[in-house]
Short mmCIF file of C-alpha atoms in Angstrom, two decimals:
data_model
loop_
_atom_site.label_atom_id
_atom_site.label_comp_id
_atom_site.label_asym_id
_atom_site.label_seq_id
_atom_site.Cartn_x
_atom_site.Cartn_y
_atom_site.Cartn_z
CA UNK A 1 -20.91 -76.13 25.07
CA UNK A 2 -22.81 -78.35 23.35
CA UNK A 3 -22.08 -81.46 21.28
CA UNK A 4 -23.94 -82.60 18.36
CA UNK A 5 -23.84 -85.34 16.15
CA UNK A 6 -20.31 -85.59 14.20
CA UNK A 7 -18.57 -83.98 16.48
CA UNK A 8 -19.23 -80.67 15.71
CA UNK A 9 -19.57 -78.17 18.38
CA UNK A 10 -22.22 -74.98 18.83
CA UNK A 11 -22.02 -71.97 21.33
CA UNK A 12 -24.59 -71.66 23.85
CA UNK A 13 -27.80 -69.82 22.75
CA UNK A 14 -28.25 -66.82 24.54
CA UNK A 15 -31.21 -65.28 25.56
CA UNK A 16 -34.15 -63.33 23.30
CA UNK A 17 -34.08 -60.30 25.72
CA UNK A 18 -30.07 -60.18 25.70
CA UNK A 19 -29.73 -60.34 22.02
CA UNK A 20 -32.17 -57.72 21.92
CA UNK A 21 -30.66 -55.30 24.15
CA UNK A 22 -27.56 -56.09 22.43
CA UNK A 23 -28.62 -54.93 18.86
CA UNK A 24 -30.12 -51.83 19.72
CA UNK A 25 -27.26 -50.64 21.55
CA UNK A 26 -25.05 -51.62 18.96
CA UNK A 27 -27.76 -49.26 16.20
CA UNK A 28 -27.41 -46.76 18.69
CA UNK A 29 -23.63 -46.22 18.72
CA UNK A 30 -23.31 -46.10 15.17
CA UNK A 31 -26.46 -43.65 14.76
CA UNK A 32 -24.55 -41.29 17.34
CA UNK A 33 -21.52 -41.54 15.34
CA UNK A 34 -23.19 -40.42 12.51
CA UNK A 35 -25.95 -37.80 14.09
CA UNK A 36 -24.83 -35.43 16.51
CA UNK A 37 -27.22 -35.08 19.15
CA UNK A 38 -28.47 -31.50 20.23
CA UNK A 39 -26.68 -30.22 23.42
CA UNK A 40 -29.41 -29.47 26.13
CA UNK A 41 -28.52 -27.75 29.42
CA UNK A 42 -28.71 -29.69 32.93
CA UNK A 43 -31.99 -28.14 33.61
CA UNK A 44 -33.54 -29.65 30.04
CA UNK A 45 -33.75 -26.36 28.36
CA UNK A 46 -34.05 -26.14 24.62
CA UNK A 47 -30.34 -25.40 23.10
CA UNK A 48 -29.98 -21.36 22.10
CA UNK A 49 -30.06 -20.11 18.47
CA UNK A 50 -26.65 -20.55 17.62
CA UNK A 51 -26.05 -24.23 19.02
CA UNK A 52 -28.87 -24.68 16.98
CA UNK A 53 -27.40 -23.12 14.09
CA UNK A 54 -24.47 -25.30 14.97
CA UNK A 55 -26.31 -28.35 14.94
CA UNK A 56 -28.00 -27.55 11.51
CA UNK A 57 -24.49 -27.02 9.88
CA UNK A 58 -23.78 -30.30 11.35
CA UNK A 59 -25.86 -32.46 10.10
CA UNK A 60 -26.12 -30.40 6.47
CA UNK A 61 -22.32 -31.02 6.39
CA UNK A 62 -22.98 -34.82 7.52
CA UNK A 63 -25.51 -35.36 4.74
CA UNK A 64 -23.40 -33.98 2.15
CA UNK A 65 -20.43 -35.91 3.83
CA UNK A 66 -22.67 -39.25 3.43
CA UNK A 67 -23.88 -38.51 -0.31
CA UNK A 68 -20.16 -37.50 -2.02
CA UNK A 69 -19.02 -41.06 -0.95
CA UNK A 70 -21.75 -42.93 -3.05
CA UNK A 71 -21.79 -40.70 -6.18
CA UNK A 72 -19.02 -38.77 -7.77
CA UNK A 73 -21.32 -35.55 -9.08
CA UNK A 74 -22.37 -34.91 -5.64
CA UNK A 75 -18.64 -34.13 -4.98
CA UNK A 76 -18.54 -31.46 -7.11
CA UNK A 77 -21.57 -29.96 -5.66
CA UNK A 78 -20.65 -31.10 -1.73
CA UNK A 79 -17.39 -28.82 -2.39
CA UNK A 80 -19.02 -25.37 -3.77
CA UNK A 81 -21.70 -26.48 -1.31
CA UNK A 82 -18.77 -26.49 1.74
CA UNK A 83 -17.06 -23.26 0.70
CA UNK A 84 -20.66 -21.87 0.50
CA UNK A 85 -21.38 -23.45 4.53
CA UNK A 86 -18.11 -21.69 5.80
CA UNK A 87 -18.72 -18.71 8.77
CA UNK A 88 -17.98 -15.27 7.54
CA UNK A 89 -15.11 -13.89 9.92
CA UNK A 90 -13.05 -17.26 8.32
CA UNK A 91 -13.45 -16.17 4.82
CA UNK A 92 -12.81 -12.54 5.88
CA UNK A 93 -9.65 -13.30 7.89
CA UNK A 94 -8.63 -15.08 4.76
CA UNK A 95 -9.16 -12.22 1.91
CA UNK A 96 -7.90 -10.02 4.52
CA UNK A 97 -4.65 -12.07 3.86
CA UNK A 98 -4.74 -12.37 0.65
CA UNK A 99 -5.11 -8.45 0.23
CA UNK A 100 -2.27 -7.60 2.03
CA UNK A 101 -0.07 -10.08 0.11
CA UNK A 102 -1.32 -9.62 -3.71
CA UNK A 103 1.40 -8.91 -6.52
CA UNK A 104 -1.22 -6.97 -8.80
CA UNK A 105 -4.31 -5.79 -8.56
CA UNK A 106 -5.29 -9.07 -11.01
CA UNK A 107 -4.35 -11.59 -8.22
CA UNK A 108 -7.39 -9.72 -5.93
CA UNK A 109 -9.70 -9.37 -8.38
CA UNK A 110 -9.25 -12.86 -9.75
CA UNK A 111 -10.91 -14.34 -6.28
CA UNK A 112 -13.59 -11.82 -6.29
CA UNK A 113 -14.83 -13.06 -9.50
CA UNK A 114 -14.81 -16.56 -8.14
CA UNK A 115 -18.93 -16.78 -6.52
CA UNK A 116 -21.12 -14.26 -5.78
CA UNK A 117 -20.28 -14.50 -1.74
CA UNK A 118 -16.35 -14.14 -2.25
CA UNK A 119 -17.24 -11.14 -4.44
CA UNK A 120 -19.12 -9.53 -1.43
CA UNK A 121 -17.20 -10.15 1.52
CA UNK A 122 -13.92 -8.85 -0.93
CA UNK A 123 -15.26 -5.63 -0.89
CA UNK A 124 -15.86 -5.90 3.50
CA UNK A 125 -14.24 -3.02 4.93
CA UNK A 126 -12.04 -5.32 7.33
CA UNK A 127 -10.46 -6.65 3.70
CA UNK A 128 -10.28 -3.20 2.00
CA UNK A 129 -8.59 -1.72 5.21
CA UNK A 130 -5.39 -4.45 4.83
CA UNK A 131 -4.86 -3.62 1.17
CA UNK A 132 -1.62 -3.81 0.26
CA UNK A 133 0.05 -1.14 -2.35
CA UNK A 134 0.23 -3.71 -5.04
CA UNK A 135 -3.31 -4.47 -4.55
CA UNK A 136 -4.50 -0.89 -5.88
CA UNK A 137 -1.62 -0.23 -7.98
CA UNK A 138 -3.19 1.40 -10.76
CA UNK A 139 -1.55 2.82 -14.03
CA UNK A 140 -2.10 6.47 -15.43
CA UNK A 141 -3.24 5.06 -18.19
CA UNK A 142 -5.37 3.10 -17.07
CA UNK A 143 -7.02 5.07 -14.78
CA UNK A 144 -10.76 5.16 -15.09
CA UNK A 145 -14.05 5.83 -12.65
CA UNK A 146 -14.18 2.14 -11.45
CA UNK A 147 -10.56 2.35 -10.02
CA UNK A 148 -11.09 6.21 -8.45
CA UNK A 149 -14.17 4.47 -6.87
CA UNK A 150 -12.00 1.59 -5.42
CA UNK A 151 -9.97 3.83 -4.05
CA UNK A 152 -12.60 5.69 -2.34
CA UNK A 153 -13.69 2.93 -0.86
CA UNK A 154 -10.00 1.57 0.26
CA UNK A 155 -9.52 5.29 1.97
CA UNK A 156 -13.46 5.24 3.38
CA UNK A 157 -12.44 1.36 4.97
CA UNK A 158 -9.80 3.28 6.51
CA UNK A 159 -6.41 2.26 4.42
CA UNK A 160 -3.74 4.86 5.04
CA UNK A 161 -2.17 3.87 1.78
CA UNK A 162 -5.00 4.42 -0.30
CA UNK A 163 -6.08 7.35 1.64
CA UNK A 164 -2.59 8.94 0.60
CA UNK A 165 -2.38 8.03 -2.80
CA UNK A 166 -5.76 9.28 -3.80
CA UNK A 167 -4.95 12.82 -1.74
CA UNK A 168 -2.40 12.85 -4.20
CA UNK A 169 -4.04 11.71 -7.05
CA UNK A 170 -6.46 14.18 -6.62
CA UNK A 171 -4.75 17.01 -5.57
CA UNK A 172 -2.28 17.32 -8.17
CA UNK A 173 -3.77 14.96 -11.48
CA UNK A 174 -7.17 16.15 -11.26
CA UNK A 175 -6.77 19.42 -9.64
CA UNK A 176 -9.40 18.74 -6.98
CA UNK A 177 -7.14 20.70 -4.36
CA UNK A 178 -9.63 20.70 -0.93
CA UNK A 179 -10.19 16.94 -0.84
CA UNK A 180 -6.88 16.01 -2.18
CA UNK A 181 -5.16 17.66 0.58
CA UNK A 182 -8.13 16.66 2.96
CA UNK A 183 -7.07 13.06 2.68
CA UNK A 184 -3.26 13.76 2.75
CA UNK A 185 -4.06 15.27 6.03
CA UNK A 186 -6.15 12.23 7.16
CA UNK A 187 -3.51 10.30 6.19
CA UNK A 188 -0.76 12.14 7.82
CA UNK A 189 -3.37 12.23 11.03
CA UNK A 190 -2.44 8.71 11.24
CA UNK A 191 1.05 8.88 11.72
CA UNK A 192 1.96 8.22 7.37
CA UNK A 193 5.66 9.60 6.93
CA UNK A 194 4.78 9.97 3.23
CA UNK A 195 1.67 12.20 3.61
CA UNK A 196 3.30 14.27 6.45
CA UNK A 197 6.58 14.62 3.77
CA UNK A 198 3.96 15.72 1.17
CA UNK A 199 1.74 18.40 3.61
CA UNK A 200 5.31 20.13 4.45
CA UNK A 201 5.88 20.41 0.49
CA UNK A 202 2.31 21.77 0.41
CA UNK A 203 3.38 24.41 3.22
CA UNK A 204 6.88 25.26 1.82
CA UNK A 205 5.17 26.21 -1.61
CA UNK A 206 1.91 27.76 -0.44
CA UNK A 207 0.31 24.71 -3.48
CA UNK A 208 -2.86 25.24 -4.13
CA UNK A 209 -3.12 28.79 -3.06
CA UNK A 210 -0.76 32.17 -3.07
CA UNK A 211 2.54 32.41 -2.51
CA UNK A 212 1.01 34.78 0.45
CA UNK A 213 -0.11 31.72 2.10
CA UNK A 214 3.48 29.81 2.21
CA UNK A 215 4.20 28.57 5.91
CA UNK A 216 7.95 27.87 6.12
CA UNK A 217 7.39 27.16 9.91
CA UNK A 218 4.07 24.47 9.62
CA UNK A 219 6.41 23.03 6.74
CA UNK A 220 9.82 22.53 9.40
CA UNK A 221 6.96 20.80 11.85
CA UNK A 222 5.38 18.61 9.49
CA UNK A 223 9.05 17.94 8.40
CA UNK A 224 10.33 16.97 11.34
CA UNK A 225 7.79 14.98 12.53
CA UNK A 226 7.98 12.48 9.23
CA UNK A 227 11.80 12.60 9.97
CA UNK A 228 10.96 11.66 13.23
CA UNK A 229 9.13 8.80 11.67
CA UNK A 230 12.52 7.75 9.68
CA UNK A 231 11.37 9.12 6.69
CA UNK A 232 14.89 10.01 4.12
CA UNK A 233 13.64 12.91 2.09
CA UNK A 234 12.08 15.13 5.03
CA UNK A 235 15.74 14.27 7.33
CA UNK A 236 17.15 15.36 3.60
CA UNK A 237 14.76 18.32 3.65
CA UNK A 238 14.67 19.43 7.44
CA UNK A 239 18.78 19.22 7.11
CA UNK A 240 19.02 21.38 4.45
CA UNK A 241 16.40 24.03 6.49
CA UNK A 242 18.53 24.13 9.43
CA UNK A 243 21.88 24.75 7.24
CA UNK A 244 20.46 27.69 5.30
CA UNK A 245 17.79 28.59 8.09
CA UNK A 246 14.93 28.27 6.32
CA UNK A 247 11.80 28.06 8.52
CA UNK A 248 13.82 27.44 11.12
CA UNK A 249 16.95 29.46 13.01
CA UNK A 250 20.01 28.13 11.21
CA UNK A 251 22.24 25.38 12.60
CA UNK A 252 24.97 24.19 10.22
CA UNK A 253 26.05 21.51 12.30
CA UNK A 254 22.36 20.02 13.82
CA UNK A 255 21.77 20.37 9.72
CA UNK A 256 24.82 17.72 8.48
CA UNK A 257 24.14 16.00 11.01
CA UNK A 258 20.46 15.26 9.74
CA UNK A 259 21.85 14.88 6.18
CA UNK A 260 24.52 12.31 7.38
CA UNK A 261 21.32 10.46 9.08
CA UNK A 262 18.99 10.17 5.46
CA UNK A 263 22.21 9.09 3.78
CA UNK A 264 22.84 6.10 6.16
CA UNK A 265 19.07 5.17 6.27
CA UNK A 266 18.84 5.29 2.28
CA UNK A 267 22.24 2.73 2.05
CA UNK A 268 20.63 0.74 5.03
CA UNK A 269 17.05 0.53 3.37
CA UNK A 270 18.88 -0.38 -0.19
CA UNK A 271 21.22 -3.08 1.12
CA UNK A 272 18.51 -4.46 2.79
CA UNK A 273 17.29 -5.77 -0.24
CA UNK A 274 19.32 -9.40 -1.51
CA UNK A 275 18.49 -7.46 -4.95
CA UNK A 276 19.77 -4.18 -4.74
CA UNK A 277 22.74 -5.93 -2.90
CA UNK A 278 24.31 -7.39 -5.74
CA UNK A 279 23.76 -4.50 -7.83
CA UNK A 280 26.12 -1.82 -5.81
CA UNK A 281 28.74 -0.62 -7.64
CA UNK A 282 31.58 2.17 -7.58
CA UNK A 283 31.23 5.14 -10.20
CA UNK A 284 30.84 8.61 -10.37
CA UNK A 285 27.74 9.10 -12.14
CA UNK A 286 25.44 6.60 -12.09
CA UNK A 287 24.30 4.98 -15.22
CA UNK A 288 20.51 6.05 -16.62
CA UNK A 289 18.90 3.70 -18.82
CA UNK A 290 18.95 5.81 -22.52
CA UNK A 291 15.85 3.14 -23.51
CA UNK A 292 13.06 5.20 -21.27
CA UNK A 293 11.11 8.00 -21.52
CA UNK A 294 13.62 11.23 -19.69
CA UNK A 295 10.33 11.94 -17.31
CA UNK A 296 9.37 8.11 -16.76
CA UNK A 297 12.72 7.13 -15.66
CA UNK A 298 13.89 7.75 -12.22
CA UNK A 299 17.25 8.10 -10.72
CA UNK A 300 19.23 4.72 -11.09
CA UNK A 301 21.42 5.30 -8.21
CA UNK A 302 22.18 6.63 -4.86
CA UNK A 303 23.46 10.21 -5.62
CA UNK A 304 24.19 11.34 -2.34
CA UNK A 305 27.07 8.49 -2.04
CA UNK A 306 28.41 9.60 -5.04
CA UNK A 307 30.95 11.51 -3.27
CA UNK A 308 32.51 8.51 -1.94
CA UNK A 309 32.42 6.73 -5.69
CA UNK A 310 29.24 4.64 -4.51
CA UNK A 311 26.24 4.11 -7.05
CA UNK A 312 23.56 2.47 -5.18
CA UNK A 313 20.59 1.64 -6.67
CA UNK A 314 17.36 3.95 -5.46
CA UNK A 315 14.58 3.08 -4.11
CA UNK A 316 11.16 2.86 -5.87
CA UNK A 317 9.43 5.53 -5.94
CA UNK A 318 6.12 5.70 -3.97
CA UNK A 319 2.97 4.53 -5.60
CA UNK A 320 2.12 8.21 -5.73
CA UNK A 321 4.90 9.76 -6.92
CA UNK A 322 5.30 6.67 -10.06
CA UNK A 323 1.51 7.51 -10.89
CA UNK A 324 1.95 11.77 -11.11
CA UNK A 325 5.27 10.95 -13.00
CA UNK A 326 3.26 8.90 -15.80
CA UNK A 327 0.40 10.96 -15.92
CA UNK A 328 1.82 14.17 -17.06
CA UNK A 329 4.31 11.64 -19.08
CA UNK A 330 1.16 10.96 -20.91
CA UNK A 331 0.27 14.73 -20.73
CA UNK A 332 3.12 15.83 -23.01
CA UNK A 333 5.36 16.26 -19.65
CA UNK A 334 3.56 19.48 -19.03
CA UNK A 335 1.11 20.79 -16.14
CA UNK A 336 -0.61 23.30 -17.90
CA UNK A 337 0.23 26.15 -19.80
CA UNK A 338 3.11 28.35 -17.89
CA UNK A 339 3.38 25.46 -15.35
CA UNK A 340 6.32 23.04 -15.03
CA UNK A 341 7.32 19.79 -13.28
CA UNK A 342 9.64 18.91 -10.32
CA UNK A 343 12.98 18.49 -12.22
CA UNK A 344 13.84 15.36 -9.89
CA UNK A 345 12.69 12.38 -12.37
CA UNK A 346 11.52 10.60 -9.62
CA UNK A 347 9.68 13.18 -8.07
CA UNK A 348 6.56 13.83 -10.67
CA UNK A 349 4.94 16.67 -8.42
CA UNK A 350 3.67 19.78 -10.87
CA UNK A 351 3.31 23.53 -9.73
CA UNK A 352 -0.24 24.89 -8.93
CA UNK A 353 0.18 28.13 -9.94
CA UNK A 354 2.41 30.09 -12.09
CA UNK A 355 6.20 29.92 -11.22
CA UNK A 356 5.58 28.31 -7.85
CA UNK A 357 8.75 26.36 -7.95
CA UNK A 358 12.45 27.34 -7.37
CA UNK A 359 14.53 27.09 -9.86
CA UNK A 360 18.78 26.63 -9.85
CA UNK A 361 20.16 30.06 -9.45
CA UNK A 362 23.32 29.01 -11.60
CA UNK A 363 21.23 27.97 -15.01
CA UNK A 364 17.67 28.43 -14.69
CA UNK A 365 16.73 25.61 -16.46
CA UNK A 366 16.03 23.58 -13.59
CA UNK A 367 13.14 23.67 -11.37
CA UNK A 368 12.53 22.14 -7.90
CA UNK A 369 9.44 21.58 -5.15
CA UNK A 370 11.94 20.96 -2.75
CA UNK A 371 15.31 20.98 -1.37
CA UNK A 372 15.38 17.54 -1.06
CA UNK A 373 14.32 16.89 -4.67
CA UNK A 374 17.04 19.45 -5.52
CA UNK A 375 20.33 17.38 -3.51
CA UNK A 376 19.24 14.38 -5.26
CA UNK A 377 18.82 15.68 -8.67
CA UNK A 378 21.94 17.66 -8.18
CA UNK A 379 23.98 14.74 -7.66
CA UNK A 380 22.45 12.26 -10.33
CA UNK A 381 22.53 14.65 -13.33
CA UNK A 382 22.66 17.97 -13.11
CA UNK A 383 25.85 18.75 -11.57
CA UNK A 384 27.22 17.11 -15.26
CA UNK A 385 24.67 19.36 -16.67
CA UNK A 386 24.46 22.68 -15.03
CA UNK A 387 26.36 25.70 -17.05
CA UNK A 388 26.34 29.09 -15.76
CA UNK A 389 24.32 31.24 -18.06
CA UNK A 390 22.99 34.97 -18.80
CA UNK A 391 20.68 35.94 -16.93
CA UNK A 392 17.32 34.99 -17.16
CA UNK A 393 15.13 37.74 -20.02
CA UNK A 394 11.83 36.12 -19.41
CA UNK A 395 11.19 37.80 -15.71
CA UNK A 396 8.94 40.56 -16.52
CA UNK A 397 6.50 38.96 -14.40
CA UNK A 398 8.41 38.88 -11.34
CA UNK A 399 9.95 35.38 -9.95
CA UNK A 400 7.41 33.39 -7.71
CA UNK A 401 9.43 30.40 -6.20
CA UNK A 402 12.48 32.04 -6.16
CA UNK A 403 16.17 31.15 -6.83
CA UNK A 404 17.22 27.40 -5.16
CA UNK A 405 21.04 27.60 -4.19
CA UNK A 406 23.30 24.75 -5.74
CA UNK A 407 23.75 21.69 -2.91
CA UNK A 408 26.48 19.87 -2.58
CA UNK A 409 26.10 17.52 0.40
#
């Protein structure tokens, strides 16, 4: 330490070559902080094409990094400019999510009309394939080409639920019968209760072709395999085939047993809901809503518990189902001339041919596509409604579907 004049004091000098060394490696920390260098192997080989496409997005990301924190604009830019620098699978993992998860069909579409990228990888098959119900749910009336094509393209990416609503769609709304039932049996390929359900309705009626070409026995398979699956309307429907034998050699007691089984899954899957839960209540005959259309509106409650004084609220019907109901609402509630509709409100299936359906063998005014359909309209309305009347004068054609026995189970 040295000692000058006035008692002040000075450090030692050090030397030219230390202070050197010194400053360089102190420029060469903080330029590794800030520049990442490229990572070469042991044997000094040049990095591969994706380290180096690593390194690139590292340094474009630094750079923007470097210029938001000087200028404001740049921020703006730096943050399209990040969401532009993100990999691929990311963003598709992410509208994968989001597809699965919309409430409407507007929530989807809003992020696809965000950039030009989102808009493209929205429409990846890996996205299109998680597609939740909501995220297609399209209206009757608003149906148009754009939403048959996104459907198309939900059932090509290999969605189950668009697959079957489309069969449907097609099938019985636009009367394309080979690929609407060619994508219900995709669909049903893969396991779907709903589109197995549907393909043993198809089989039961002979829909879509003669009543020469009804398989009662294809229709007890398909429905036992979708009861299998927990499905309530084909237990409902296989039940009632083993009581009367229908299809199948008749078992009274293998058939209540099967209807005891849909009637504890349908309370189960409605008290599930914290909803529906504080809507149970004890009547007769549950309470329909006068304000709706008669075709649009569904049964309010659980009719099969009605025997025990429970009104449960139903279930929504399927996507399918709520789409055939409003587009023959739409129609004037008709088919076509000397065709009629599934009497079950929430059923919305139409007949294919002339006098395909059964109808109640008490009235006759009633018409059903199923058994199942039949219990459950029994029960919410019809046994208030049914009135044994002269026989029916307008048979000169002979009866197609038959007479449907009344159910009380």
């Amino acid at each position: 330490m040295r000692t000058r004049r006035g008692g002040l004091s000075y450090p030692p000098l050090l030397p030219l070559s230390t202070m050197c060394s010194n400053k360089a490696l102190s420029e060469r920390s903080s330029f590794n902080t800030l520049t990442p260098r490229p990572n070469r192997n042991r044997n000094n080989k040049m990095p591969s094409s994706q380290q180096q496409f690593v390194i690139r997005k590292r340094h474009k990301t630094l750079s923007l990094l470097s210029s938001s924190s000087s200028d404001t604009t740049t921020t703006t830019v730096g943050g399209s400019e990040l969401l532009e620098i993100l990999p691929d699978d990311l963003l598709l993992s992410i509208l994968a999510k989001l597809s699965s998860s919309s409430n409407s069909p507007s929530d989807f579409i809003r992020v696809l009309l965000t950039c030009k990228r989102l808009n493209t990888l929205g429409l990846h098959s890996m996205v299109l394939s998680k597609a939740s119900q909501k995220t297609f749910s399209v209206k009757a009336r608003s149906w148009s080409e754009s939403s048959h094509r996104f459907l198309k393209r939900c059932a090509d990416a290999g969605n189950i639920e668009a697959c079957y609503t489309l069969g449907m769609i097609r099938f019985y709304c636009l009367e394309h019968r080979e690929s609407g039932r060619s994508l219900i049996s995709k669909a049903a390929m893969r396991c779907h209760a709903p589109a197995l359900y549907s393909l043993a309705v198809l089989q039961f009626n002979g829909s879509g072709a003669s009543k020469d070409d009804k398989d009662l026995r294809g229709g007890v398979a398909l429905c036992a395999r979708a009861a299998f699956l927990g499905h309530v309307d084909a237990l409902r429907e296989l039940g009632h085939c083993l009581q009367d034998g229908y299809g199948v050699k008749q078992n009274v007691m293998e058939g209540r047993r099967f209807l005891v089984q849909a009637n504890a899954r349908e309370l189960a899957s409605v008290c599930n809901s914290l909803h529906a839960r504080t809507n149970i209540t004890w009547s007769i005959v549950p309470n329909q809503n006068p304000n709706l259309n008669p075709r649009v509106q569904y049964a309010a409650g659980c009719p099969l518990l009605s025997d025990y004084g429970c009104n449960v609220p139903a279930q929504e019907p399927h996507l399918a189902n709520r789409f055939m109901i409003e587009w023959f609402s739409n129609r004037g509630g008709s088919a076509g001339p000397n065709r009629r509709l599934c009497s079950h409100l929430g059923c919305g299936r139409p007949e294919t041919r002339k006098r395909e359906f059964r109808r109640c063998s008490v009235c006759g005014v009633v018409n059903y596509c199923s058994r199942a359909c039949q219990a459950l309209d029994w029960k919410s309305r019809h046994k208030v409604e049914c009135a044994p009347v002269e026989r029916w004068i307008d048979d000169d054609d002979g009866e197609d579907g038959g007479e449907v026995a009344v159910v009380d189970s």
